[in-house]
């Protein structure tokens, strides 16, 4: 019972912080709310006895990705970009229509997935799986080594792109 209460508290914290991401007008505050959302999700994983996934979530998303997002937010002059978010020709009506469409799509997905879960055959006993970090590392560096290397190259390209964007003419650090 205590695990369920803790799960609902941490899940609610993640949902409230994710709403803070959407409703915050300051991009740095929005990034901090996103970091808190990732911390809440990592604690949810830990509460579900997925300690490795929880720690990876905390280290990768709440750590490295959030540092990257805050760096990009502070790299560009966001005052110039505020005009792009003005209501424009369609105004707020289009936003309301698209928001209603998204709520309807999410509700239909939830209803469909609930129906699939309830009609699924019951499994009596799951196969035992080796869930150690050693087994994950062996799998990652044998069967998925190509995907792992492609991910490394992709992250390198992202870092090179961030440096290139900071050095464009007229950019924040163009004179350095």
XYZ file of N, CA and C in Angstrom:
528
model
N 0.819 -1.197 0.000
C 0.000 0.000 0.000
C 0.862 1.259 0.000
N 1.968 1.208 0.760
C 2.845 2.379 0.810
C 3.508 2.634 -0.535
N 3.813 1.545 -1.270
C 4.422 1.714 -2.580
C 3.465 2.414 -3.536
N 2.188 2.066 -3.454
C 1.200 2.692 -4.331
C 1.052 4.173 -4.012
N 1.036 4.507 -2.728
C 0.926 5.917 -2.332
C 2.140 6.693 -2.815
N 3.335 6.111 -2.633
C 4.557 6.761 -3.092
C 4.557 6.915 -4.610
N 4.070 5.892 -5.317
C 3.988 5.964 -6.774
C 3.078 7.107 -7.210
N 1.914 7.234 -6.580
C 0.988 8.295 -6.960
C 1.533 9.675 -6.609
N 2.234 9.798 -5.497
C 2.819 11.091 -5.125
C 3.894 11.489 -6.132
N 4.798 10.556 -6.451
C 5.873 10.869 -7.393
C 5.339 11.081 -8.807
N 4.338 10.307 -9.195
C 3.716 10.514 -10.497
C 3.028 11.861 -10.587
N 2.361 12.263 -9.505
C 1.716 13.577 -9.479
C 2.749 14.689 -9.543
N 3.879 14.507 -8.849
C 4.959 15.491 -8.913
C 5.465 15.637 -10.345
N 5.635 14.520 -11.040
C 6.101 14.570 -12.428
C 5.082 15.267 -13.322
N 3.800 15.003 -13.110
C 2.763 15.638 -13.930
C 2.696 17.136 -13.655
N 2.769 17.538 -12.386
C 2.720 18.963 -12.040
C 3.928 19.692 -12.619
N 5.102 19.079 -12.521
C 6.303 19.713 -13.078
C 6.242 19.773 -14.600
N 5.643 18.764 -15.234
C 5.518 18.820 -16.690
C 4.527 19.900 -17.109
N 3.514 20.153 -16.296
C 2.634 21.291 -16.571
C 3.387 22.605 -16.402
N 4.321 22.650 -15.454
C 5.169 23.828 -15.296
C 6.017 24.079 -16.530
N 6.445 23.001 -17.202
C 7.204 23.154 -18.450
C 6.347 23.854 -19.491
N 5.091 23.449 -19.585
C 4.213 24.005 -20.610
C 3.746 25.417 -20.294
N 3.540 25.722 -19.024
C 2.929 26.991 -18.654
C 3.925 28.084 -18.301
N 5.186 27.749 -18.156
C 6.185 28.746 -17.789
C 6.547 29.603 -18.995
N 6.619 30.909 -18.782
C 6.966 31.821 -19.866
C 8.473 31.990 -20.009
N 9.219 31.751 -18.943
C 10.670 31.882 -18.970
C 11.282 30.556 -19.420
N 12.107 30.552 -20.474
C 12.661 29.284 -20.959
C 13.574 28.589 -19.956
N 14.301 29.346 -19.147
C 15.175 28.720 -18.151
C 14.333 28.058 -17.065
N 13.263 28.710 -16.631
C 12.358 28.095 -15.654
C 11.709 26.846 -16.236
N 11.351 26.916 -17.497
C 10.769 25.755 -18.159
C 11.759 24.593 -18.198
N 13.034 24.888 -18.445
C 14.056 23.838 -18.451
C 14.237 23.251 -17.057
N 14.153 24.083 -16.028
C 14.274 23.569 -14.661
C 13.074 22.701 -14.284
N 11.881 23.091 -14.727
C 10.712 22.232 -14.507
C 10.884 20.896 -15.229
N 11.484 20.929 -16.422
C 11.728 19.687 -17.146
C 12.714 18.804 -16.393
N 13.727 19.418 -15.784
C 14.681 18.642 -14.979
C 13.975 18.008 -13.783
N 13.083 18.764 -13.127
C 12.330 18.203 -11.998
C 11.407 17.074 -12.456
N 10.845 17.199 -13.656
C 10.027 16.122 -14.204
C 10.856 14.857 -14.383
N 12.060 15.023 -14.914
C 12.933 13.859 -15.113
C 13.363 13.243 -13.785
N 13.599 14.068 -12.775
C 13.947 13.542 -11.449
C 12.768 12.759 -10.876
N 11.558 13.304 -11.009
C 10.370 12.591 -10.535
C 10.178 11.263 -11.244
N 10.404 11.245 -12.559
C 10.274 9.993 -13.304
C 11.336 8.981 -12.905
N 12.535 9.460 -12.609
C 13.569 8.508 -12.184
C 13.210 7.891 -10.840
N 12.606 8.675 -9.940
C 12.175 8.108 -8.665
C 11.003 7.144 -8.846
N 10.160 7.396 -9.845
C 9.087 6.444 -10.149
C 9.690 5.113 -10.597
N 10.717 5.166 -11.444
C 11.385 3.933 -11.869
C 12.015 3.211 -10.688
N 12.645 3.960 -9.789
C 13.244 3.337 -8.604
C 12.151 2.701 -7.750
N 11.004 3.366 -7.634
C 9.892 2.802 -6.882
C 9.328 1.539 -7.503
N 9.514 1.379 -8.807
C 9.058 0.173 -9.502
C 10.145 -0.895 -9.556
N 11.184 -0.749 -8.743
C 12.313 -1.680 -8.648
C 13.125 -1.768 -9.931
N 13.123 -0.716 -10.728
C 13.983 -0.639 -11.913
C 15.090 0.365 -11.596
N 16.010 -0.063 -10.736
C 17.020 0.851 -10.216
C 17.959 1.357 -11.310
N 18.367 0.472 -12.205
C 19.296 0.882 -13.256
C 18.656 1.920 -14.172
N 17.420 1.667 -14.594
C 16.724 2.616 -15.472
C 16.520 3.945 -14.752
N 16.195 3.894 -13.471
C 16.023 5.125 -12.703
C 17.295 5.940 -12.615
N 18.409 5.277 -12.394
C 19.681 6.003 -12.293
C 20.136 6.528 -13.654
N 19.894 5.745 -14.717
C 20.231 6.232 -16.058
C 19.352 7.426 -16.409
N 18.089 7.358 -16.057
C 17.173 8.482 -16.277
C 17.681 9.724 -15.560
N 18.120 9.548 -14.334
C 18.614 10.675 -13.546
C 19.907 11.223 -14.126
N 20.830 10.354 -14.482
C 22.138 10.813 -14.963
C 22.058 11.396 -16.369
N 21.346 10.707 -17.261
C 21.342 11.140 -18.657
C 20.383 12.297 -18.878
N 19.123 12.118 -18.493
C 18.143 13.145 -18.815
C 18.220 14.336 -17.872
N 18.188 14.087 -16.588
C 18.197 15.205 -15.645
C 19.574 15.846 -15.577
N 20.598 15.145 -15.980
C 21.947 15.695 -15.943
C 22.365 16.258 -17.280
N 22.779 15.388 -18.167
C 23.408 15.815 -19.410
C 22.456 16.549 -20.350
N 21.274 16.018 -20.570
C 20.353 16.644 -21.513
C 19.887 18.004 -21.002
N 19.643 18.122 -19.710
C 19.202 19.412 -19.178
C 20.314 20.454 -19.242
N 21.559 20.047 -19.027
C 22.671 20.986 -19.185
C 22.737 21.455 -20.632
N 22.536 20.544 -21.575
C 22.548 20.907 -22.986
C 21.410 21.869 -23.316
N 20.215 21.612 -22.802
C 19.075 22.486 -23.081
C 19.297 23.873 -22.496
N 19.763 23.952 -21.258
C 20.004 25.262 -20.646
C 21.107 25.995 -21.396
N 22.134 25.281 -21.857
C 23.200 25.920 -22.623
C 22.657 26.503 -23.927
N 21.816 25.758 -24.627
C 21.252 26.252 -25.879
C 20.320 27.428 -25.624
N 19.525 27.377 -24.556
C 18.621 28.479 -24.236
C 19.411 29.744 -23.945
N 20.503 29.609 -23.221
C 21.300 30.785 -22.883
C 22.226 31.207 -24.020
N 22.435 30.343 -24.998
C 23.318 30.651 -26.110
C 22.686 31.663 -27.057
N 21.405 31.545 -27.277
C 20.725 32.400 -28.232
C 20.031 33.549 -27.531
N 19.875 34.644 -28.262
C 19.169 35.805 -27.739
C 17.678 35.580 -27.971
N 16.972 35.206 -26.927
C 15.565 34.830 -27.079
C 14.632 36.028 -27.166
N 15.117 37.229 -26.893
C 14.252 38.404 -26.996
C 13.843 38.644 -28.446
N 14.740 38.339 -29.391
C 14.414 38.513 -30.809
C 13.363 37.509 -31.262
N 13.323 36.365 -30.620
C 12.450 35.283 -31.056
C 11.031 35.405 -30.514
N 10.771 36.365 -29.624
C 9.439 36.463 -29.024
C 8.379 36.832 -30.045
N 8.765 37.564 -31.107
C 7.789 37.960 -32.112
C 7.234 36.758 -32.870
N 7.996 35.660 -32.954
C 7.503 34.500 -33.678
C 6.372 33.800 -32.962
N 6.182 34.083 -31.677
C 5.129 33.429 -30.911
C 3.905 34.325 -30.727
N 3.802 35.408 -31.502
C 2.622 36.258 -31.419
C 1.443 35.523 -32.053
N 0.209 35.917 -31.705
C -0.959 35.185 -32.204
C -1.019 35.098 -33.723
N -0.592 36.132 -34.438
C -0.542 36.065 -35.894
C -1.915 36.131 -36.535
N -2.023 35.578 -37.746
C -3.228 35.672 -38.550
C -4.380 34.871 -37.959
N -4.107 33.671 -37.494
C -5.177 32.801 -37.018
C -5.561 33.073 -35.572
N -4.698 33.705 -34.812
C -4.995 34.006 -33.423
C -4.983 32.768 -32.551
N -5.701 32.854 -31.459
C -5.711 31.758 -30.497
C -6.718 30.669 -30.853
N -7.588 30.911 -31.804
C -8.589 29.917 -32.190
C -7.969 28.636 -32.718
N -6.922 28.786 -33.528
C -6.245 27.610 -34.066
C -5.587 26.811 -32.955
N -5.052 27.509 -31.970
C -4.430 26.813 -30.836
C -5.469 26.009 -30.064
N -6.644 26.567 -29.876
C -7.708 25.871 -29.150
C -8.180 24.656 -29.946
N -8.321 24.809 -31.255
C -8.764 23.692 -32.091
C -7.731 22.569 -32.076
N -6.454 22.917 -32.245
C -5.405 21.897 -32.226
C -5.277 21.257 -30.848
N -5.444 22.049 -29.790
C -5.412 21.493 -28.438
C -6.552 20.515 -28.209
N -7.748 20.858 -28.678
C -8.887 19.949 -28.566
C -8.675 18.673 -29.358
N -8.083 18.807 -30.538
C -7.764 17.621 -31.336
C -6.779 16.722 -30.603
N -5.764 17.311 -29.982
C -4.772 16.520 -29.248
C -5.401 15.829 -28.036
N -6.273 16.534 -27.315
C -6.943 15.921 -26.164
C -7.812 14.754 -26.628
N -8.516 14.922 -27.740
C -9.322 13.830 -28.277
C -8.474 12.645 -28.710
N -7.332 12.932 -29.341
C -6.442 11.849 -29.772
C -5.882 11.093 -28.574
N -5.478 11.818 -27.545
C -4.944 11.165 -26.344
C -6.028 10.343 -25.659
N -7.250 10.879 -25.582
C -8.345 10.144 -24.945
C -8.671 8.870 -25.720
N -8.643 8.938 -27.051
C -8.936 7.730 -27.831
C -7.826 6.693 -27.690
N -6.577 7.132 -27.600
C -5.475 6.187 -27.395
C -5.599 5.522 -26.032
N -5.950 6.295 -25.007
C -6.123 5.722 -23.666
C -7.271 4.719 -23.660
N -8.381 5.068 -24.302
C -9.523 4.151 -24.341
C -9.171 2.873 -25.098
N -8.474 3.005 -26.211
C -8.091 1.831 -27.002
C -7.100 0.960 -26.245
N -6.122 1.578 -25.591
C -5.128 0.780 -24.864
C -5.752 0.116 -23.644
N -6.701 0.779 -22.987
C -7.388 0.158 -21.859
C -8.170 -1.062 -22.320
N -8.809 -0.950 -23.470
C -9.555 -2.088 -24.020
C -8.612 -3.237 -24.365
N -7.453 -2.917 -24.919
C -6.476 -3.961 -25.251
C -5.942 -4.635 -23.994
N -5.695 -3.858 -22.952
C -5.171 -4.427 -21.709
C -6.198 -5.350 -21.072
N -7.455 -4.925 -21.059
C -8.492 -5.734 -20.427
C -8.794 -7.001 -21.212
N -8.624 -6.969 -22.540
C -8.927 -8.155 -23.342
C -7.708 -9.047 -23.564
N -6.560 -8.674 -23.057
C -5.342 -9.475 -23.244
C -5.418 -10.746 -22.410
N -4.842 -11.821 -22.933
C -4.825 -13.062 -22.141
C -3.932 -12.899 -20.918
N -4.344 -13.534 -19.851
C -3.592 -13.434 -18.597
C -2.358 -14.330 -18.663
N -1.248 -13.815 -18.198
C 0.002 -14.571 -18.149
C 0.191 -15.045 -16.722
N 0.416 -16.329 -16.586
C 0.557 -16.872 -15.235
C 1.966 -16.693 -14.693
N 2.966 -17.001 -15.493
C 4.344 -16.907 -15.015
C 5.214 -16.372 -16.146
N 5.960 -15.352 -15.877
C 6.858 -14.793 -16.880
C 8.170 -15.563 -16.893
N 8.836 -15.522 -18.038
C 10.146 -16.158 -18.142
C 11.151 -15.400 -17.294
N 12.017 -16.110 -16.592
C 13.050 -15.398 -15.833
C 14.065 -14.767 -16.785
N 14.411 -13.527 -16.506
C 15.337 -12.778 -17.344
C 16.463 -12.267 -16.468
N 17.688 -12.366 -16.974
C 18.832 -11.830 -16.251
C 18.820 -10.315 -16.414
N 18.538 -9.587 -15.342
C 18.401 -8.138 -15.407
C 19.577 -7.421 -14.760
N 20.739 -8.002 -14.798
C 21.891 -7.359 -14.186
C 22.514 -6.363 -15.161
N 23.314 -5.474 -14.636
C 24.010 -4.495 -15.461
C 25.006 -5.200 -16.376
N 25.605 -6.272 -15.896
C 26.561 -7.035 -16.700
C 25.870 -7.638 -17.924
N 24.667 -8.172 -17.742
C 23.929 -8.743 -18.871
C 23.523 -7.654 -19.861
N 23.131 -6.491 -19.346
C 22.773 -5.377 -20.223
C 23.987 -4.906 -21.015
N 25.140 -4.805 -20.358
C 26.361 -4.382 -21.051
C 26.764 -5.394 -22.113
N 26.651 -6.676 -21.800
C 26.990 -7.715 -22.780
C 26.072 -7.604 -23.997
N 24.792 -7.405 -23.765
C 23.838 -7.271 -24.862
C 24.106 -6.010 -25.675
N 24.417 -4.919 -24.985
C 24.647 -3.641 -25.652
C 25.893 -3.676 -26.526
N 26.939 -4.344 -26.067
C 28.196 -4.354 -26.808
C 28.362 -5.559 -27.726
N 27.350 -6.417 -27.817
C 27.419 -7.527 -28.770
C 26.324 -7.397 -29.821
N 25.075 -7.511 -29.421
C 23.973 -7.494 -30.385
C 23.650 -6.090 -30.897
N 23.830 -5.080 -30.066
C 23.439 -3.721 -30.431
C 24.635 -2.788 -30.560
N 25.797 -3.318 -30.919
C 26.999 -2.495 -30.982
C 26.902 -1.455 -32.101
N 26.264 -1.788 -33.223
C 26.140 -0.834 -34.329
C 25.261 0.344 -33.913
N 24.134 0.065 -33.284
C 23.259 1.140 -32.816
C 23.958 1.989 -31.761
N 24.749 1.365 -30.912
C 25.488 2.088 -29.879
C 26.522 3.018 -30.508
N 27.220 2.556 -31.531
C 28.214 3.389 -32.217
C 27.538 4.527 -32.981
N 26.407 4.254 -33.620
C 25.675 5.302 -34.336
C 25.209 6.375 -33.361
N 24.770 5.975 -32.181
C 24.364 6.942 -31.166
C 25.540 7.804 -30.733
N 26.721 7.211 -30.590
C 27.912 7.984 -30.238
C 28.259 9.005 -31.301
N 28.176 8.615 -32.580
C 28.447 9.545 -33.680
C 27.401 10.653 -33.704
N 26.140 10.312 -33.450
C 25.079 11.311 -33.417
C 25.317 12.338 -32.315
N 25.714 11.886 -31.141
C 26.004 12.822 -30.055
C 27.203 13.701 -30.380
N 28.202 13.156 -31.059
C 29.346 13.955 -31.491
C 28.911 15.022 -32.487
N 28.031 14.667 -33.428
C 27.529 15.646 -34.395
C 26.717 16.745 -33.719
N 25.961 16.390 -32.689
C 25.200 17.398 -31.945
C 26.145 18.377 -31.261
N 27.214 17.874 -30.671
C 28.185 18.754 -30.015
C 28.863 19.667 -31.032
N 29.232 19.133 -32.202
C 29.849 19.953 -33.248
C 28.860 21.000 -33.751
N 27.601 20.623 -33.906
C 26.583 21.578 -34.331
C 26.375 22.697 -33.333
N 26.426 22.384 -32.039
C 26.274 23.423 -31.018
C 27.425 24.413 -31.081
N 28.640 23.917 -31.287
C 29.792 24.817 -31.414
C 29.669 25.653 -32.680
N 29.246 25.041 -33.785
C 29.102 25.775 -35.042
C 28.026 26.848 -34.934
N 26.930 26.551 -34.257
C 25.870 27.545 -34.093
C 26.312 28.709 -33.227
N 27.186 28.453 -32.284
C 27.631 29.550 -31.425
C 28.619 30.456 -32.133
N 29.176 30.028 -33.244
C 30.179 30.819 -33.961
C 29.649 31.460 -35.234
N 28.349 31.417 -35.486
C 27.821 32.016 -36.709
C 27.952 33.529 -36.649
N 28.078 34.208 -37.801
C 28.183 35.672 -37.793
C 26.934 36.299 -37.183
N 27.140 37.213 -36.290
C 26.033 37.864 -35.609
C 25.533 37.095 -34.415
N 26.131 35.944 -34.132
C 25.733 35.143 -32.985
C 26.244 35.732 -31.688
N 25.904 35.101 -30.600
C 26.272 35.604 -29.283
C 27.777 35.635 -29.087
N 28.477 34.610 -29.567
C 29.920 34.503 -29.351
C 30.690 34.638 -30.659
N 30.188 35.415 -31.601
C 30.836 35.529 -32.905
C 32.163 36.273 -32.817
N 32.318 37.175 -31.860
C 33.535 37.979 -31.758
C 34.642 37.289 -30.993
N 34.364 36.165 -30.351
C 35.388 35.482 -29.538
C 36.478 34.872 -30.386
